[in-house]
Short mmCIF file of C-alpha atoms in Angstrom, two decimals:
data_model
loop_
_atom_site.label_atom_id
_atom_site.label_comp_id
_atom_site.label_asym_id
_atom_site.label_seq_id
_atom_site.Cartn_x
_atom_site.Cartn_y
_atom_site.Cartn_z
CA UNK A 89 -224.69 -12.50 145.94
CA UNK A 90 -227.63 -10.41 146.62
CA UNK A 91 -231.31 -11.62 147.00
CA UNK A 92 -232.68 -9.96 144.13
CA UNK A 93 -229.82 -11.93 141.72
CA UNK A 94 -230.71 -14.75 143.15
CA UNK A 95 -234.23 -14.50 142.66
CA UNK A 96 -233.56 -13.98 138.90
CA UNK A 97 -230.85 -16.38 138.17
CA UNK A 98 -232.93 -19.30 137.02
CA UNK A 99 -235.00 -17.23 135.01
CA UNK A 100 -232.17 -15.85 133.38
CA UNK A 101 -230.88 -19.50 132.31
CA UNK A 102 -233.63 -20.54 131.16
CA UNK A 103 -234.09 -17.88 128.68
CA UNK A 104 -230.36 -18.12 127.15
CA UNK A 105 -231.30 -21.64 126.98
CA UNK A 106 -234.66 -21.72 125.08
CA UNK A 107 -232.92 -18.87 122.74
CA UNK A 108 -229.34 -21.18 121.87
CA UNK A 109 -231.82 -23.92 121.39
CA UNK A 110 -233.98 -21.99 118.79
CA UNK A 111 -230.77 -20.66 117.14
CA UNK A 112 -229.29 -23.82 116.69
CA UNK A 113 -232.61 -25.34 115.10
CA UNK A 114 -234.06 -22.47 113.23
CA UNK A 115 -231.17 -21.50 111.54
CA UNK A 116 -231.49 -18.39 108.95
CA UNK A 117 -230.82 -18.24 105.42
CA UNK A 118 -228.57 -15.40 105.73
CA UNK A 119 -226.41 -17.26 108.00
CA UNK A 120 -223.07 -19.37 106.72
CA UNK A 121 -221.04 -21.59 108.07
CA UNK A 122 -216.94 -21.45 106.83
CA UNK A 123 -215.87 -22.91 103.66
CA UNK A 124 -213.52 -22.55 100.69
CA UNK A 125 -216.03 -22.85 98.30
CA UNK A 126 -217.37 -18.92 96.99
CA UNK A 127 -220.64 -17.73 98.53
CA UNK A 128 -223.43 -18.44 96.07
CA UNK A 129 -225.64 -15.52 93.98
CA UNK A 130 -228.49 -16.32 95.89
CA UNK A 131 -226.61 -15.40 99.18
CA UNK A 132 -224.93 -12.96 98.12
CA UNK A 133 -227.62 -10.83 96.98
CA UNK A 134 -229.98 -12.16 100.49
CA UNK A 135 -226.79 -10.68 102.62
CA UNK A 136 -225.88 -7.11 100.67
CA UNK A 137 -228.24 -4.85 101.97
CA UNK A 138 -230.66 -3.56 99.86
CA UNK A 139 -229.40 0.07 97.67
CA UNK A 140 -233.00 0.51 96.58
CA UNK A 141 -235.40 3.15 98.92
CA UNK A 142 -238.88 4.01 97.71
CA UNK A 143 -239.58 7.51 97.36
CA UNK A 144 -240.53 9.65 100.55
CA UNK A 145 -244.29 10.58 100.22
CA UNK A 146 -243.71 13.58 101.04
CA UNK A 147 -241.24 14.15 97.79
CA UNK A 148 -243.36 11.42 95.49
CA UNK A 149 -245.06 13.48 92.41
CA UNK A 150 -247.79 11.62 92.99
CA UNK A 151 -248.70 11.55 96.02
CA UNK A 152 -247.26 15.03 97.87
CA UNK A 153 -250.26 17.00 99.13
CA UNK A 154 -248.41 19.88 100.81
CA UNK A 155 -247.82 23.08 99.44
CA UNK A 156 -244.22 23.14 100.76
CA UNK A 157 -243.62 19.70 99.44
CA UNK A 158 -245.48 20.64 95.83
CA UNK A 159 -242.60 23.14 95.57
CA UNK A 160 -239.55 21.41 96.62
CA UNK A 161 -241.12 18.58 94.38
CA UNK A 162 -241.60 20.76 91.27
CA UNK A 163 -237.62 21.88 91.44
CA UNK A 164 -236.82 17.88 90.31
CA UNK A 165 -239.73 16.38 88.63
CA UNK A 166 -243.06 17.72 87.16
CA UNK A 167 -246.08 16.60 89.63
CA UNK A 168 -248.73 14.47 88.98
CA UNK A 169 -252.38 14.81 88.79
CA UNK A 170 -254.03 17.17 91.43
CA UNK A 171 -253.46 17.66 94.57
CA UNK A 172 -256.77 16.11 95.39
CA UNK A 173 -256.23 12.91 94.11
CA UNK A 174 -252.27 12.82 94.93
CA UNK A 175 -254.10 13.38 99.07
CA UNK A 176 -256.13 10.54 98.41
CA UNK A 177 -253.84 8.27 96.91
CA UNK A 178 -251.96 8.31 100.09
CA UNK A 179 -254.36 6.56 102.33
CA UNK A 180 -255.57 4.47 99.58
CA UNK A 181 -255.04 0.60 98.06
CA UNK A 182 -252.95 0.60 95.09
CA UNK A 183 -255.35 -1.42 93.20
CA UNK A 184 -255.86 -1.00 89.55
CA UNK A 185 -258.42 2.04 88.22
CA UNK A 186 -260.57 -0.83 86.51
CA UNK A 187 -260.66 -3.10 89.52
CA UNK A 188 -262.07 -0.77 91.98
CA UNK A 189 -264.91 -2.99 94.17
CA UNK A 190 -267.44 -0.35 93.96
CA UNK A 191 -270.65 -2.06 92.13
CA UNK A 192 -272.13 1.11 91.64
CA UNK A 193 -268.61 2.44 89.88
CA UNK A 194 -268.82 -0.92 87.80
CA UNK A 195 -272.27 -0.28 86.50
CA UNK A 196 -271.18 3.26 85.76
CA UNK A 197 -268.89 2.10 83.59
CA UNK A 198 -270.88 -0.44 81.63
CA UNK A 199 -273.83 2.06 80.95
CA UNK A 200 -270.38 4.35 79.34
CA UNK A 201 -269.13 1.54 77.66
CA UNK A 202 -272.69 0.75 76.02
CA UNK A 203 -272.88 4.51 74.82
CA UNK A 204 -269.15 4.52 73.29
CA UNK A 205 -270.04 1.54 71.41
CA UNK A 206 -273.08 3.37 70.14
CA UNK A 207 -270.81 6.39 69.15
CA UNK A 208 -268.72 3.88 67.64
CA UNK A 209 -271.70 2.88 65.13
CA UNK A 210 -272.44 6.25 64.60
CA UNK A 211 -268.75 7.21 63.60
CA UNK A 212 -268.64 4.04 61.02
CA UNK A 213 -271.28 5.02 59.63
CA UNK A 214 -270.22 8.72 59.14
CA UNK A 215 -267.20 7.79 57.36
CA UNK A 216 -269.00 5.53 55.09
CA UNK A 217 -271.42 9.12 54.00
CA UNK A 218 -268.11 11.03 53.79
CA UNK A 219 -266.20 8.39 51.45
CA UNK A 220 -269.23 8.34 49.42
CA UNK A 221 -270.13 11.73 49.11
CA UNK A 222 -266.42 12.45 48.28
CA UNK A 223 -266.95 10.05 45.34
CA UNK A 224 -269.48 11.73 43.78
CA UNK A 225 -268.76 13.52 40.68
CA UNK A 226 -269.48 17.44 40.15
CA UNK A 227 -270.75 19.73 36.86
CA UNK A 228 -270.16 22.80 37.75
CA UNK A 229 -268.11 24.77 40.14
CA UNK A 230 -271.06 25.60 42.22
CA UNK A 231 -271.68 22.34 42.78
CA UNK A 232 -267.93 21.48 43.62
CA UNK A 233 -268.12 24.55 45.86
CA UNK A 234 -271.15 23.52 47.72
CA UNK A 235 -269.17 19.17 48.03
CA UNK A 236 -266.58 21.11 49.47
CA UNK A 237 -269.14 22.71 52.01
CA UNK A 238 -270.48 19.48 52.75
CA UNK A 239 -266.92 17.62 52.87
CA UNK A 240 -265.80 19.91 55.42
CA UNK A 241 -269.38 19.73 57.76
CA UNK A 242 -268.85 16.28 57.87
CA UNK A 243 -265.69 15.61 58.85
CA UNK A 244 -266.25 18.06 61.51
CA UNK A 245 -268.75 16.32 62.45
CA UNK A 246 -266.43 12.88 62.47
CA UNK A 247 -264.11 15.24 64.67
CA UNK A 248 -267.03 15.53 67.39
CA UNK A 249 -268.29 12.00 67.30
CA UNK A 250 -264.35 10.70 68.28
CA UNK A 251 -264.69 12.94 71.18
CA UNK A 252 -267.79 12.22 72.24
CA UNK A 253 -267.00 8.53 72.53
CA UNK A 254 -264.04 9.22 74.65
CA UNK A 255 -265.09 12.18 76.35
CA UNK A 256 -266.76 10.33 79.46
CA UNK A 257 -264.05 7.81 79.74
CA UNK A 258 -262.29 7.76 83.62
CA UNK A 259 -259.06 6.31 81.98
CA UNK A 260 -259.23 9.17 79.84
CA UNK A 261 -260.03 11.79 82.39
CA UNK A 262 -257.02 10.06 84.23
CA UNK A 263 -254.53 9.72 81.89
CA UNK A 264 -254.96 13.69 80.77
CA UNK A 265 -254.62 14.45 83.96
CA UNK A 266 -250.99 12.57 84.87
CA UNK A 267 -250.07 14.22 81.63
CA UNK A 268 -249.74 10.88 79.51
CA UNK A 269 -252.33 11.84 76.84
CA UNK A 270 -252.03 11.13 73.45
CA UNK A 271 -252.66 14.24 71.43
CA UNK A 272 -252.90 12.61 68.47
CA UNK A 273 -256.27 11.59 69.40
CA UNK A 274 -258.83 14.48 69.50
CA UNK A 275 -260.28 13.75 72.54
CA UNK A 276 -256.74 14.48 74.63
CA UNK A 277 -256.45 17.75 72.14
CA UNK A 278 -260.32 18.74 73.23
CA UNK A 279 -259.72 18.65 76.94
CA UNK A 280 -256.29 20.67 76.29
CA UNK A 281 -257.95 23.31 74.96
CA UNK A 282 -261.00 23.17 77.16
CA UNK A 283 -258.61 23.51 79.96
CA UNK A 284 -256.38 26.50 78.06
CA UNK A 285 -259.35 28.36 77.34
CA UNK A 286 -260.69 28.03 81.18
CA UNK A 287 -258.17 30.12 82.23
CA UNK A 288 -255.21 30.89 80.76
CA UNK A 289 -256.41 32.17 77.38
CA UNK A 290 -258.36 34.68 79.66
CA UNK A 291 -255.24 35.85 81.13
CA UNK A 292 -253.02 36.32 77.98
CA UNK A 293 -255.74 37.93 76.57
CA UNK A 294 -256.44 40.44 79.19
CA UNK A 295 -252.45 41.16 79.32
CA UNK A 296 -252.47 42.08 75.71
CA UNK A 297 -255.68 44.10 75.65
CA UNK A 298 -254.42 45.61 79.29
CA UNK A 299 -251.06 46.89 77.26
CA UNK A 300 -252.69 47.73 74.31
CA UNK A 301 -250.63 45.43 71.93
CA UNK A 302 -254.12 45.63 70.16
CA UNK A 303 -254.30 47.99 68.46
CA UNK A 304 -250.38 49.15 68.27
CA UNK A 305 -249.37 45.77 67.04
CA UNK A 306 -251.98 44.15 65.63
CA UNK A 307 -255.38 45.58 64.44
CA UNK A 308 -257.46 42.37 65.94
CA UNK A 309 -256.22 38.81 67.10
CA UNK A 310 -258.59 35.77 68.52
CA UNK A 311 -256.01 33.37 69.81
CA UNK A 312 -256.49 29.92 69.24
CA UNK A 313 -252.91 29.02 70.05
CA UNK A 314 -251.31 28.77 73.45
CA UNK A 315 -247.76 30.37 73.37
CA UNK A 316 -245.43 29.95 76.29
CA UNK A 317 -242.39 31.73 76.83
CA UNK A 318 -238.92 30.60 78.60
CA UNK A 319 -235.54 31.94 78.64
CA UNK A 320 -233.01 28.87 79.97
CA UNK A 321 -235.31 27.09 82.91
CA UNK A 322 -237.14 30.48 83.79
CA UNK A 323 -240.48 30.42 82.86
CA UNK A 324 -241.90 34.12 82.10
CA UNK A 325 -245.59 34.75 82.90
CA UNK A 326 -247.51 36.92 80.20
CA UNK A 327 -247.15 40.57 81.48
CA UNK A 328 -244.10 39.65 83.13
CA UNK A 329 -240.87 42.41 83.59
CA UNK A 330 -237.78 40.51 82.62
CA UNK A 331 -234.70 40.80 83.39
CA UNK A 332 -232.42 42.03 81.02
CA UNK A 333 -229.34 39.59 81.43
CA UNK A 334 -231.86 36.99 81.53
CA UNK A 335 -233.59 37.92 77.89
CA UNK A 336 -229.65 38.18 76.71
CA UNK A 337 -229.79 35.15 74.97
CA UNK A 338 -233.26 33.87 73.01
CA UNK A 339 -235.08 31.94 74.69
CA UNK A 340 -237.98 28.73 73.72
CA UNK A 341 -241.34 28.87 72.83
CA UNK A 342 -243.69 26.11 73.39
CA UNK A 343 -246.48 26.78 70.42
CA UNK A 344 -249.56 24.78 71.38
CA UNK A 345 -252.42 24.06 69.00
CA UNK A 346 -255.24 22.34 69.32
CA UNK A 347 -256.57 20.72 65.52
CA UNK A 348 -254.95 18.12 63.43
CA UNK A 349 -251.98 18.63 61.27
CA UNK A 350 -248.52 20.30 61.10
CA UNK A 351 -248.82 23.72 59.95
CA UNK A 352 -246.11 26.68 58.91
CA UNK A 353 -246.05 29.25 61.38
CA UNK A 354 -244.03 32.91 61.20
CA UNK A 355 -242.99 34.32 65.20
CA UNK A 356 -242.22 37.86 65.25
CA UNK A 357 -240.94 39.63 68.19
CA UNK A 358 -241.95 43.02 68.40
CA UNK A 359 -240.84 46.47 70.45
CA UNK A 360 -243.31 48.63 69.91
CA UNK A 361 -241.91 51.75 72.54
CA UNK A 362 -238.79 52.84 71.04
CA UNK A 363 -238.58 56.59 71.72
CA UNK A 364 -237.70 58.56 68.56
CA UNK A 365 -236.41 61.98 69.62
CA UNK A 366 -236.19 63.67 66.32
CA UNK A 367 -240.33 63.34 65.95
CA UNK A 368 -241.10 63.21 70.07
CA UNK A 369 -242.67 59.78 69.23
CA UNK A 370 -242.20 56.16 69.43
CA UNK A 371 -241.67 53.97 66.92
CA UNK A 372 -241.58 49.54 66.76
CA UNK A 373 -238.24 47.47 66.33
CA UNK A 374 -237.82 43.89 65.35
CA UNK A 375 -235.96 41.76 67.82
CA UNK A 376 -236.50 38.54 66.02
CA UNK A 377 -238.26 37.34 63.07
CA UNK A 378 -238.74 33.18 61.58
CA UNK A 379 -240.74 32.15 58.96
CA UNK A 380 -241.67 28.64 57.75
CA UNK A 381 -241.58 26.98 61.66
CA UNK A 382 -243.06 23.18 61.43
CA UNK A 383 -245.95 23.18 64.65
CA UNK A 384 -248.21 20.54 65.18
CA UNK A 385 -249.73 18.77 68.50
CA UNK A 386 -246.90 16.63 69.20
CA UNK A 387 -244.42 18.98 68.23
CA UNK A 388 -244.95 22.52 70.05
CA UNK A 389 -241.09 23.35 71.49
CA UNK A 390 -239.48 25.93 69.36
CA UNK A 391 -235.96 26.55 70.62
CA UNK A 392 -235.04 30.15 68.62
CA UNK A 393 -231.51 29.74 69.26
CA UNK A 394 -230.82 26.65 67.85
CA UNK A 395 -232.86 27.41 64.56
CA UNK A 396 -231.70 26.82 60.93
CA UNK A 397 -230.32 30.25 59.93
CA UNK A 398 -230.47 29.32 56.30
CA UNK A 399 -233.91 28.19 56.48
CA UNK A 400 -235.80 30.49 58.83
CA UNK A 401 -234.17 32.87 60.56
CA UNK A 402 -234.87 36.69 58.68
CA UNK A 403 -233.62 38.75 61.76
CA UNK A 404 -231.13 37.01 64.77
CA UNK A 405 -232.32 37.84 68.35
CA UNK A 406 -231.84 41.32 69.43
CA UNK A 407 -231.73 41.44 73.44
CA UNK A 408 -234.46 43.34 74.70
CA UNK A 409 -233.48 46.83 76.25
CA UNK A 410 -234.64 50.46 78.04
CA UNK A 411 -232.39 53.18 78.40
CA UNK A 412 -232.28 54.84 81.47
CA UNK A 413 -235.26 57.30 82.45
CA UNK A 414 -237.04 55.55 79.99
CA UNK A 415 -240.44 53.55 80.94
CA UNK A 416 -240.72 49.73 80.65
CA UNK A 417 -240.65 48.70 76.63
CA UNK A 418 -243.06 46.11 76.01
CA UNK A 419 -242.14 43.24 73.86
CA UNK A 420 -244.83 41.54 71.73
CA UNK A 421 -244.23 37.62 71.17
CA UNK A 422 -246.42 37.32 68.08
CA UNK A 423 -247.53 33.81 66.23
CA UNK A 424 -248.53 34.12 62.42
CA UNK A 425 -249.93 31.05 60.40
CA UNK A 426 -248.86 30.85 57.11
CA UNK A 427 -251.86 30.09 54.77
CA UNK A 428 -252.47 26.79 53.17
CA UNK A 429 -249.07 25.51 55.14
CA UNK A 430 -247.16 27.62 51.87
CA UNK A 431 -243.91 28.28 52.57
CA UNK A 432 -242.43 31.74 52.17
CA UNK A 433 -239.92 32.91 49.71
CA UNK A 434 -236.68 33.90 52.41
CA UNK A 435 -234.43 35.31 50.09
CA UNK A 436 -236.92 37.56 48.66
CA UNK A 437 -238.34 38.67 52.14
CA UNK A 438 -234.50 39.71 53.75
CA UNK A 439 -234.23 42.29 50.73
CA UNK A 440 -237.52 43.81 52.55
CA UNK A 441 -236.87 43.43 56.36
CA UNK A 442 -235.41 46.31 58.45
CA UNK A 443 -235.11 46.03 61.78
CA UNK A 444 -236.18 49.72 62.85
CA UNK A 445 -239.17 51.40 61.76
CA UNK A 446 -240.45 47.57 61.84
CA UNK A 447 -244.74 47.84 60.74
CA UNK A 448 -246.13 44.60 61.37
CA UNK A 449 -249.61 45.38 59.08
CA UNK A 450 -247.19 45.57 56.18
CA UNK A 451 -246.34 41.72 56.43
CA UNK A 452 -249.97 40.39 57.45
CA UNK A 453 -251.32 41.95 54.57
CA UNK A 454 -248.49 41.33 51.81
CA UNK A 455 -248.34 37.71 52.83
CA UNK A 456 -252.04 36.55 53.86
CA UNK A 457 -250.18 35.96 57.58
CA UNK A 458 -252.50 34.96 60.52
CA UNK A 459 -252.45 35.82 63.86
CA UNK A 460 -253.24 32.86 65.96
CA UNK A 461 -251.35 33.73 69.28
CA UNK A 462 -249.53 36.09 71.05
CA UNK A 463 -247.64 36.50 74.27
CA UNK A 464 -246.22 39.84 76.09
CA UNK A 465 -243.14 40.39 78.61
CA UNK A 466 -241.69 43.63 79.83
CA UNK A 467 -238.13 45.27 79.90
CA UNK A 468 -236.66 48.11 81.88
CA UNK A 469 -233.60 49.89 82.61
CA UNK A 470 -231.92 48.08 85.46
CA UNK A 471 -228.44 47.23 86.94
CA UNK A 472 -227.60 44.57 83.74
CA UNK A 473 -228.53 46.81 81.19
CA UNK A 474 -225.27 48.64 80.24
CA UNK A 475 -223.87 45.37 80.09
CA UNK A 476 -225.88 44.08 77.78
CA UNK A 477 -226.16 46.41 75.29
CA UNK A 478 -222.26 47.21 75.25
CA UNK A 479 -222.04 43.45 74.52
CA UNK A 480 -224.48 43.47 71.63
CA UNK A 481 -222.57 46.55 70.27
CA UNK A 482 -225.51 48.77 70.86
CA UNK A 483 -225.30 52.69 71.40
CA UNK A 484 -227.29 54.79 74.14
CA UNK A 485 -226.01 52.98 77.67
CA UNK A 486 -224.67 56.18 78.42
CA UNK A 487 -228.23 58.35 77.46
CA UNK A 488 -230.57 59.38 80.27
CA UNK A 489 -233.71 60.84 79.46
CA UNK A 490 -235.51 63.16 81.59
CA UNK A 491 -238.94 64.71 81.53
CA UNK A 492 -239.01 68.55 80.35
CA UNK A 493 -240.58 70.41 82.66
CA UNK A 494 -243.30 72.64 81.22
CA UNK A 495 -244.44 76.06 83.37
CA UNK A 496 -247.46 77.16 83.31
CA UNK A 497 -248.25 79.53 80.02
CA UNK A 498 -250.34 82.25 82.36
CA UNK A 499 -249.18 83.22 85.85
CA UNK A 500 -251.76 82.15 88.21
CA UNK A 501 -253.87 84.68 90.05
CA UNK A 502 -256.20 84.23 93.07
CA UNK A 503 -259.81 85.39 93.14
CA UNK A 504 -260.10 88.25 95.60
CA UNK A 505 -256.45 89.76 93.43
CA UNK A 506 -258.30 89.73 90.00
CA UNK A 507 -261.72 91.64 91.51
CA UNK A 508 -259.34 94.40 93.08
CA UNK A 509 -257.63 94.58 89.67
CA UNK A 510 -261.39 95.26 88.07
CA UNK A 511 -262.28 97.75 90.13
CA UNK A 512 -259.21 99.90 90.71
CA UNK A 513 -258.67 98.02 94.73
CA UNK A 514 -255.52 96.77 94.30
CA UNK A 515 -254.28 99.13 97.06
CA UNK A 516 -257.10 99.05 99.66
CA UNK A 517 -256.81 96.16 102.46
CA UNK A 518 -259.31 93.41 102.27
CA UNK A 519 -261.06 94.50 105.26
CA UNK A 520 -262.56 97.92 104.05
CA UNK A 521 -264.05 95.93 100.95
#
């Protein structure tokens, strides 16, 4: 035996002995000794490793930070608040939003409290003006006219005081931002629309002006709905050229408002570029058309495939289509609310509707209609096309239109020719001149 093993030979007994020692007094739980009798649930369940694994951070909705991990996220599960507050929740405490130790947070939040319970007051006692004044008897029609006037100042007056006293809430702010709010309440349907109108109004609107759906579609429109378009788990972004095998089938709308109350809404789907050869024009098609659509803030998804034919449907989805040589076609999504949430007479309306030489006035005009929000995608000839219209049993996959080429009417002459022609030249070099 070497020196060196037998320098560490003691050392190494007397650590295998102070370890069989604490084994054999410190027993675990985990550990059992044999028996017939069956293992109990306690055991069981302390012995069976464990099957459940928290989320990688990287992957959690709401906490991922990283753009790579926002869109790997996003393919699964919608994320969660912004990407500000996801980065800081990684390196914070999970403690509750109300239990934060930050006195000057606290005090914050009793000098809010103190003014929503004043706005509180103020929204009791509002109500009590309306019910009375809506008690009050009237003589004439003016008079009833001008109640009415009054009625309706008030309660949108009501309408501002119950966001007021919720507008400076954190829980609020937080809640709308994780997507949980209520939009039954007004304040949750205020900061909706604040945050529509911040930026994505401005974009749908520019689209539309940019493509001049105003004026060939409609003579004027002031959106105050958000419409979102999606054909199967594709969303389309306003302006958008879609493809035509994926705008085969119909697709889903997602009709926000923003007020109180369900409402009857008409969609209309609009081609306004269909080339008319006879007149060298264009002329507008209908691709769909729905009338009487419930729409309220909870309830915004409109599937248009699955929709009550009896009950809505005027004209069945057309796929959209180019034909070759042909620019893009743009396709007008268009959102009309029905007045006084009347419904429309359907039988009487499919005697009227054609498909082709489809003007949109006609309706808006006949029928008090509304526009209250719009949406625009593009089609173009492309690989799919013939497909597609051969399966919808529609003519012209075979067409191809070119541009006529137009010469010009005079033939073109240069300067120095035309003076030599004036004075009798045309023979003489251009030096002796």
């Amino acid at each position: 035996m070497s020196s060196h093993a037998q320098k560490t030979r003691p050392l190494l007994r007397q650590v295998c002995h102070s370890w069989s020692k604490e084994a054999h007094t410190t027993q675990p739980a985990t550990l059992r000794r044999f028996t017939t009798r069956p293992a109990l649930a306690a055991e069981a369940l302390a012995t069976e490793p464990s099957t459940s694994t928290a989320l990688d951070p990287a992957l959690d909705p709401a906490l991922v930070a990283s753009g790579s991990g926002e869109k790997a996220t996003k393919k699964t599960m919608p994320l969660i608040g912004s990407r500000r507050r996801r980065a800081a929740l990684q390196t914070s405490d999970n403690i509750p939003f109300e239990q934060l130790p930050y006195q000057c947070f606290q005090e914050a939040r009793k000098i809010l409290q103190a003014n929503r319970e004043e706005k509180l007051g103020e929204i009791e006692e509002q109500r009590a003006r309306l019910v009375k004044l809506q008690a009050q008897p009237t003589s004439s029609a003016v008079a009833e006219r001008q109640k009415d006037n009054r009625v309706t100042s008030m309660q949108k007056r009501l309408e501002e005081l119950k966001v007021l006293a919720d507008i400076n809430d954190p829980l609020v702010k937080k809640r709308f931002e994780d997507g949980e709010g209520d939009m039954n309440r007004p304040v949750y349907r205020y900061l909706a629309d604040r945050e529509w109108r911040s930026y994505r109004r401005k974009v749908q609107l520019q689209r539309i002006m940019q493509m001049s759906v105003v004026p060939d579609v409609l003579p004027h429109i002031d959106p105050v709905a958000e419409v979102r378009l999606a054909f199967r788990r594709r969303k389309v972004q306003p302006g958008e050229i879609v493809d035509s095998r994926t705008s085969e089938l119909s697709g889903r709308l997602n009709i926000h408002v923003f007020d109180k109350g369900e409402r009857l809404v008409t969609v209309v789907v609009v081609d306004p570029d269909v080339p008319n050869v006879e007149s060298d024009s264009f002329s507008s098609r209908c691709h769909f058309f729905a009338v009487n659509i419930p729409v309220s803030p909870t309830s915004s998804s409109v599937p248009l495939m699955t929709l009550p034919a009896d009950e809505h449907l005027l004209l069945p989805w057309l796929p959209p289509y180019s034909q070759k040589g042909m620019p893009y076609h743009r396709l007008a999504v268009i959102v009309l609310q029905q007045p006084d949430g009347r419904r429309l007479d359907r039988s009487s309306m499919l005697k009227r509707v054609k498909r082709d030489d489809f003007h949109l006035r006609r309706y808006l005009s006949q029928y008090g209609l509304k526009p209250v929000g719009a949406f625009l995608f593009r089609a173009k000839w492309d690989e799919g096309t013939a497909g597609v219209m051969e399966r919808a049993g529609l003519p012209g996959a075979d067409l191809e239109f070119k541009r006529k080429r137009i010469g010009p009417l005079i033939k073109p002459q240069w300067p120095l020719k035309k003076f030599k022609n004036r004075l009798g030249l045309a023979g003489l070099p251009s030096k002796r001149l």
